[in-house]
mmCIF file of C-alpha atoms in Angstrom:
data_model
loop_
_atom_site.group_PDB
_atom_site.id
_atom_site.type_symbol
_atom_site.label_atom_id
_atom_site.label_comp_id
_atom_site.label_asym_id
_atom_site.label_seq_id
_atom_site.Cartn_x
_atom_site.Cartn_y
_atom_site.Cartn_z
ATOM 1 C CA GLY A 1 111.069 101.512 82.764
ATOM 2 C CA ASP A 2 108.660 101.604 85.695
ATOM 3 C CA SER A 3 106.951 104.870 86.523
ATOM 4 C CA VAL A 4 104.223 106.276 88.760
ATOM 5 C CA THR A 5 102.062 109.291 87.934
ATOM 6 C CA GLN A 6 100.233 111.032 90.737
ATOM 7 C CA MET A 7 97.536 113.635 90.839
ATOM 8 C CA GLU A 8 99.000 117.116 90.927
ATOM 9 C CA GLY A 9 98.629 118.955 94.183
ATOM 10 C CA PRO A 10 98.200 120.681 96.419
ATOM 11 C CA VAL A 11 94.752 119.494 97.434
ATOM 12 C CA THR A 12 92.711 121.427 99.989
ATOM 13 C CA LEU A 13 89.511 119.990 101.448
ATOM 14 C CA SER A 14 87.167 120.769 104.285
ATOM 15 C CA GLU A 15 86.937 118.396 107.224
ATOM 16 C CA GLU A 16 84.597 115.417 106.596
ATOM 17 C CA ALA A 17 84.900 115.752 102.810
ATOM 18 C CA PHE A 18 85.500 112.752 100.551
ATOM 19 C CA LEU A 19 89.067 112.333 99.349
ATOM 20 C CA THR A 20 90.436 110.836 96.146
ATOM 21 C CA ILE A 21 94.077 111.056 95.112
ATOM 22 C CA ASN A 22 94.685 109.525 91.712
ATOM 23 C CA CYS A 23 97.637 107.277 90.971
ATOM 24 C CA THR A 24 98.426 105.423 87.761
ATOM 25 C CA TYR A 25 101.458 103.351 86.958
ATOM 26 C CA THR A 26 103.480 101.932 84.093
ATOM 27 C CA ALA A 27 105.282 98.663 84.710
ATOM 28 C CA THR A 28 105.916 95.293 83.165
ATOM 29 C CA GLY A 29 104.638 92.240 84.960
ATOM 30 C CA TYR A 30 102.773 92.401 88.254
ATOM 31 C CA PRO A 31 104.202 94.992 90.628
ATOM 32 C CA SER A 32 103.190 95.536 94.222
ATOM 33 C CA LEU A 33 101.648 98.939 94.901
ATOM 34 C CA PHE A 34 101.951 101.154 97.965
ATOM 35 C CA TRP A 35 100.759 104.412 99.462
ATOM 36 C CA TYR A 36 103.123 106.188 101.829
ATOM 37 C CA VAL A 37 102.272 109.200 103.991
ATOM 38 C CA GLN A 38 104.665 111.891 105.209
ATOM 39 C CA TYR A 39 103.530 114.086 108.088
ATOM 40 C CA PRO A 40 105.286 117.432 108.597
ATOM 41 C CA GLY A 41 108.852 117.023 109.800
ATOM 42 C CA GLU A 42 108.762 113.243 109.610
ATOM 43 C CA GLY A 43 109.879 110.420 107.355
ATOM 44 C CA LEU A 44 107.622 108.428 105.076
ATOM 45 C CA GLN A 45 105.362 105.833 106.666
ATOM 46 C CA LEU A 46 103.716 102.952 104.866
ATOM 47 C CA LEU A 47 99.981 103.639 104.800
ATOM 48 C CA LEU A 48 98.687 100.662 102.821
ATOM 49 C CA LYS A 49 99.675 98.201 100.134
ATOM 50 C CA ALA A 50 98.307 95.715 97.591
ATOM 51 C CA THR A 51 100.318 92.957 96.030
ATOM 52 C CA LYS A 52 98.071 91.631 93.250
ATOM 53 C CA ALA A 53 95.247 92.661 90.969
ATOM 54 C CA ASP A 54 91.903 93.383 92.671
ATOM 55 C CA ASP A 55 93.496 93.461 96.114
ATOM 56 C CA LYS A 56 92.252 96.272 98.335
ATOM 57 C CA GLY A 57 94.651 97.808 100.805
ATOM 58 C CA SER A 58 93.195 99.660 103.784
ATOM 59 C CA ASN A 59 94.388 101.442 106.905
ATOM 60 C CA LYS A 60 93.184 104.327 109.117
ATOM 61 C CA GLY A 61 90.039 104.714 106.994
ATOM 62 C CA PHE A 62 92.010 104.989 103.751
ATOM 63 C CA GLU A 63 91.504 102.480 100.929
ATOM 64 C CA ALA A 64 93.024 101.771 97.534
ATOM 65 C CA THR A 65 92.212 99.004 95.047
ATOM 66 C CA TYR A 66 94.768 97.538 92.638
ATOM 67 C CA ARG A 67 93.158 97.872 89.204
ATOM 68 C CA LYS A 68 95.269 96.136 86.599
ATOM 69 C CA GLU A 69 92.894 96.900 83.725
ATOM 70 C CA THR A 70 93.304 100.631 84.297
ATOM 71 C CA THR A 71 96.805 100.422 85.856
ATOM 72 C CA SER A 72 95.566 102.489 88.763
ATOM 73 C CA PHE A 73 95.750 102.549 92.552
ATOM 74 C CA HIS A 74 93.680 105.549 93.640
ATOM 75 C CA LEU A 75 93.652 106.513 97.322
ATOM 76 C CA GLU A 76 90.258 107.227 98.910
ATOM 77 C CA LYS A 77 88.855 108.183 102.272
ATOM 78 C CA GLY A 78 85.228 108.784 103.041
ATOM 79 C CA SER A 79 85.592 111.538 105.632
ATOM 80 C CA VAL A 80 88.899 113.321 106.111
ATOM 81 C CA GLN A 81 90.133 114.908 109.320
ATOM 82 C CA VAL A 82 92.517 117.773 109.983
ATOM 83 C CA SER A 83 95.050 115.186 111.178
ATOM 84 C CA ASP A 84 95.143 113.693 107.658
ATOM 85 C CA SER A 85 96.990 116.776 106.414
ATOM 86 C CA ALA A 86 100.241 115.395 104.978
ATOM 87 C CA VAL A 87 102.014 114.530 101.745
ATOM 88 C CA TYR A 88 100.918 111.253 100.126
ATOM 89 C CA PHE A 89 103.174 109.220 97.839
ATOM 90 C CA CYS A 90 102.140 106.414 95.530
ATOM 91 C CA ALA A 91 104.851 103.832 94.813
ATOM 92 C CA LEU A 92 105.452 100.514 93.108
ATOM 93 C CA LEU A 93 107.895 97.664 93.543
ATOM 94 C CA ASN A 94 108.382 95.293 90.677
ATOM 95 C CA PHE A 95 109.589 91.727 90.795
ATOM 96 C CA GLY A 96 113.342 91.501 90.295
ATOM 97 C CA ASN A 97 113.853 95.127 91.308
ATOM 98 C CA GLU A 98 114.656 96.166 94.858
ATOM 99 C CA LYS A 99 114.037 99.867 94.282
ATOM 100 C CA LEU A 100 110.707 101.457 95.050
ATOM 101 C CA THR A 101 109.545 103.786 92.294
ATOM 102 C CA PHE A 102 107.779 106.799 93.819
ATOM 103 C CA GLY A 103 105.360 109.306 92.416
ATOM 104 C CA THR A 104 105.973 113.003 92.973
ATOM 105 C CA GLY A 105 103.741 113.227 96.033
ATOM 106 C CA THR A 106 100.465 115.064 96.651
ATOM 107 C CA ARG A 107 100.204 117.587 99.467
ATOM 108 C CA LEU A 108 96.848 117.386 101.232
ATOM 109 C CA THR A 109 95.589 120.115 103.547
ATOM 110 C CA ILE A 110 92.362 119.678 105.511
ATOM 111 C CA ILE A 111 90.743 122.814 106.905
ATOM 112 C CA PRO A 112 88.369 122.724 109.887
ATOM 113 C CA ASP B 1 112.499 97.679 117.513
ATOM 114 C CA ALA B 2 113.378 101.379 117.555
ATOM 115 C CA GLY B 3 112.997 101.692 113.798
ATOM 116 C CA VAL B 4 115.514 103.258 111.444
ATOM 117 C CA ILE B 5 117.599 105.774 113.366
ATOM 118 C CA GLN B 6 119.237 108.730 111.706
ATOM 119 C CA SER B 7 121.570 111.326 113.158
ATOM 120 C CA PRO B 8 121.808 114.196 113.418
ATOM 121 C CA ARG B 9 118.211 115.407 112.938
ATOM 122 C CA HIS B 10 119.423 118.815 111.844
ATOM 123 C CA GLU B 11 122.783 119.936 110.528
ATOM 124 C CA VAL B 12 123.850 123.442 109.594
ATOM 125 C CA THR B 13 127.262 123.802 108.046
ATOM 126 C CA GLU B 14 129.273 126.271 106.022
ATOM 127 C CA MET B 15 129.998 125.796 102.370
ATOM 128 C CA GLY B 16 133.162 123.778 101.854
ATOM 129 C CA GLN B 17 132.894 121.815 105.078
ATOM 130 C CA GLU B 18 132.618 118.057 105.279
ATOM 131 C CA VAL B 19 129.267 116.667 106.396
ATOM 132 C CA THR B 20 128.603 113.129 107.600
ATOM 133 C CA LEU B 21 125.109 111.747 107.982
ATOM 134 C CA ARG B 22 124.525 108.516 109.884
ATOM 135 C CA CYS B 23 121.990 105.736 109.734
ATOM 136 C CA LYS B 24 121.245 102.640 111.786
ATOM 137 C CA PRO B 25 118.858 100.275 109.961
ATOM 138 C CA ILE B 26 116.411 97.913 111.586
ATOM 139 C CA SER B 27 118.145 94.810 112.880
ATOM 140 C CA GLY B 28 117.765 91.947 110.408
ATOM 141 C CA HIS B 29 117.093 94.175 107.425
ATOM 142 C CA ASP B 30 119.542 93.475 104.631
ATOM 143 C CA TYR B 31 118.731 96.378 102.297
ATOM 144 C CA LEU B 32 119.586 99.993 103.060
ATOM 145 C CA PHE B 33 118.634 102.981 100.935
ATOM 146 C CA TRP B 34 119.681 106.641 100.999
ATOM 147 C CA TYR B 35 117.228 109.222 99.603
ATOM 148 C CA ARG B 36 117.348 112.989 99.216
ATOM 149 C CA GLN B 37 114.200 115.115 99.268
ATOM 150 C CA THR B 38 113.903 118.672 97.968
ATOM 151 C CA MET B 39 110.985 120.807 96.915
ATOM 152 C CA MET B 40 112.304 121.065 93.381
ATOM 153 C CA ARG B 41 113.257 117.452 92.721
ATOM 154 C CA GLY B 42 111.099 115.496 95.148
ATOM 155 C CA LEU B 43 112.436 112.159 96.412
ATOM 156 C CA GLU B 44 115.622 110.946 94.775
ATOM 157 C CA LEU B 45 117.277 107.583 95.431
ATOM 158 C CA LEU B 46 120.987 108.196 95.873
ATOM 159 C CA ILE B 47 122.366 104.715 96.576
ATOM 160 C CA TYR B 48 121.359 101.388 98.035
ATOM 161 C CA PHE B 49 123.166 98.500 99.703
ATOM 162 C CA ASN B 50 122.451 94.808 100.009
ATOM 163 C CA ASN B 51 124.254 92.934 102.789
ATOM 164 C CA ASN B 52 126.559 95.945 103.213
ATOM 165 C CA VAL B 53 127.585 95.960 99.527
ATOM 166 C CA PRO B 54 126.684 98.971 97.338
ATOM 167 C CA ILE B 55 124.427 97.754 94.540
ATOM 168 C CA ASP B 56 123.399 100.882 92.690
ATOM 169 C CA ASP B 57 124.957 104.310 93.169
ATOM 170 C CA SER B 58 123.702 105.804 89.929
ATOM 171 C CA GLY B 59 121.741 108.415 91.857
ATOM 172 C CA MET B 60 124.754 109.874 93.642
ATOM 173 C CA PRO B 61 124.937 113.388 92.200
ATOM 174 C CA GLU B 62 128.698 113.746 91.940
ATOM 175 C CA ASP B 63 132.030 112.731 93.382
ATOM 176 C CA ARG B 64 131.540 114.979 96.383
ATOM 177 C CA PHE B 65 129.084 112.385 97.681
ATOM 178 C CA SER B 66 130.162 109.046 99.096
ATOM 179 C CA ALA B 67 128.404 106.360 101.118
ATOM 180 C CA LYS B 68 129.664 103.449 103.128
ATOM 181 C CA MET B 69 128.201 100.571 105.067
ATOM 182 C CA PRO B 70 130.991 99.036 107.164
ATOM 183 C CA ASN B 71 128.636 96.610 108.900
ATOM 184 C CA ALA B 72 125.007 95.544 108.986
ATOM 185 C CA SER B 73 124.038 98.091 111.627
ATOM 186 C CA PHE B 74 125.607 101.301 110.367
ATOM 187 C CA SER B 75 125.879 103.420 107.252
ATOM 188 C CA THR B 76 127.196 106.886 106.492
ATOM 189 C CA LEU B 77 126.599 109.390 103.732
ATOM 190 C CA LYS B 78 129.398 111.914 103.395
ATOM 191 C CA ILE B 79 129.495 115.157 101.424
ATOM 192 C CA GLN B 80 132.902 116.755 100.934
ATOM 193 C CA PRO B 81 133.039 119.624 100.214
ATOM 194 C CA SER B 82 129.455 120.672 100.864
ATOM 195 C CA GLU B 83 127.683 123.286 98.735
ATOM 196 C CA PRO B 84 124.478 125.302 99.297
ATOM 197 C CA ARG B 85 122.668 123.236 96.620
ATOM 198 C CA ASP B 86 123.144 120.161 98.818
ATOM 199 C CA SER B 87 120.640 121.608 101.283
ATOM 200 C CA ALA B 88 117.849 119.026 101.553
ATOM 201 C CA VAL B 89 116.350 116.405 103.816
ATOM 202 C CA TYR B 90 118.251 113.133 103.603
ATOM 203 C CA PHE B 91 116.391 109.932 104.449
ATOM 204 C CA CYS B 92 117.653 106.469 105.154
ATOM 205 C CA ALA B 93 115.364 103.448 104.735
ATOM 206 C CA SER B 94 115.778 99.726 105.224
ATOM 207 C CA SER B 95 113.953 96.575 104.169
ATOM 208 C CA GLU B 96 114.175 92.836 104.558
ATOM 209 C CA ALA B 97 114.761 90.683 101.482
ATOM 210 C CA GLY B 98 112.215 88.064 102.418
ATOM 211 C CA GLN B 99 109.607 90.731 103.216
ATOM 212 C CA ARG B 100 110.310 93.142 100.405
ATOM 213 C CA PHE B 101 106.665 93.442 99.521
ATOM 214 C CA ASN B 102 106.071 95.003 102.905
ATOM 215 C CA GLY B 103 107.860 98.075 101.600
ATOM 216 C CA TYR B 104 110.574 100.085 103.270
ATOM 217 C CA THR B 105 110.861 101.536 106.774
ATOM 218 C CA PHE B 106 112.105 105.117 106.699
ATOM 219 C CA GLY B 107 114.020 107.074 109.293
ATOM 220 C CA SER B 108 112.959 110.551 110.384
ATOM 221 C CA GLY B 109 115.557 112.183 108.171
ATOM 222 C CA THR B 110 118.407 114.656 108.535
ATOM 223 C CA ARG B 111 117.663 118.217 107.500
ATOM 224 C CA LEU B 112 120.887 119.613 106.055
ATOM 225 C CA THR B 113 121.406 123.328 105.528
ATOM 226 C CA VAL B 114 124.600 124.503 103.854
ATOM 227 C CA VAL B 115 125.182 128.253 104.164
#
């Protein structure tokens, strides 16, 4: 079945550092890929998405590129801020399946 | 739109009591999902509905859990009797069939503590 593997956390970075959170997936066909973010005490919010190979999703300075050859969708940001501290979830949605498959989440803490 | 609305935000109850969690999806969304989040197990899909009909309840942990969706604008998740191991944050999410590749919209969750 479909699965998502995320980089183990927690991740701690200094403000203005470069961020990468790795995400790889296993799925048949051509799933859509998502990154969700969960700030403390809140629900998950869609951060960005990509629906086909080589698509780049971007939002709030974050980017991720759908790489079918490596089955990856790594999240990147060039310069993180304290306000980016949150838990980040990678997820996929496959054709014919209404259920999002989530990774385990990566907790990110940014220190000033 | 006000988004997905869940109530209550926090619930503290004694073991053995009945607990009812409520969710109002976004108007026009025809899928509704119930998730549970814990530190140990992460995010778990409990059940989901399409057009008010339960489609997959394989994630419901046991018979103490039940979920209903009497109409398109309301769903409940009930635990009876509650146990301390049910303590978690419960999320409701909704999505629109024609826009499924836009992902889900989540509510803010209900933090349940069973003592």
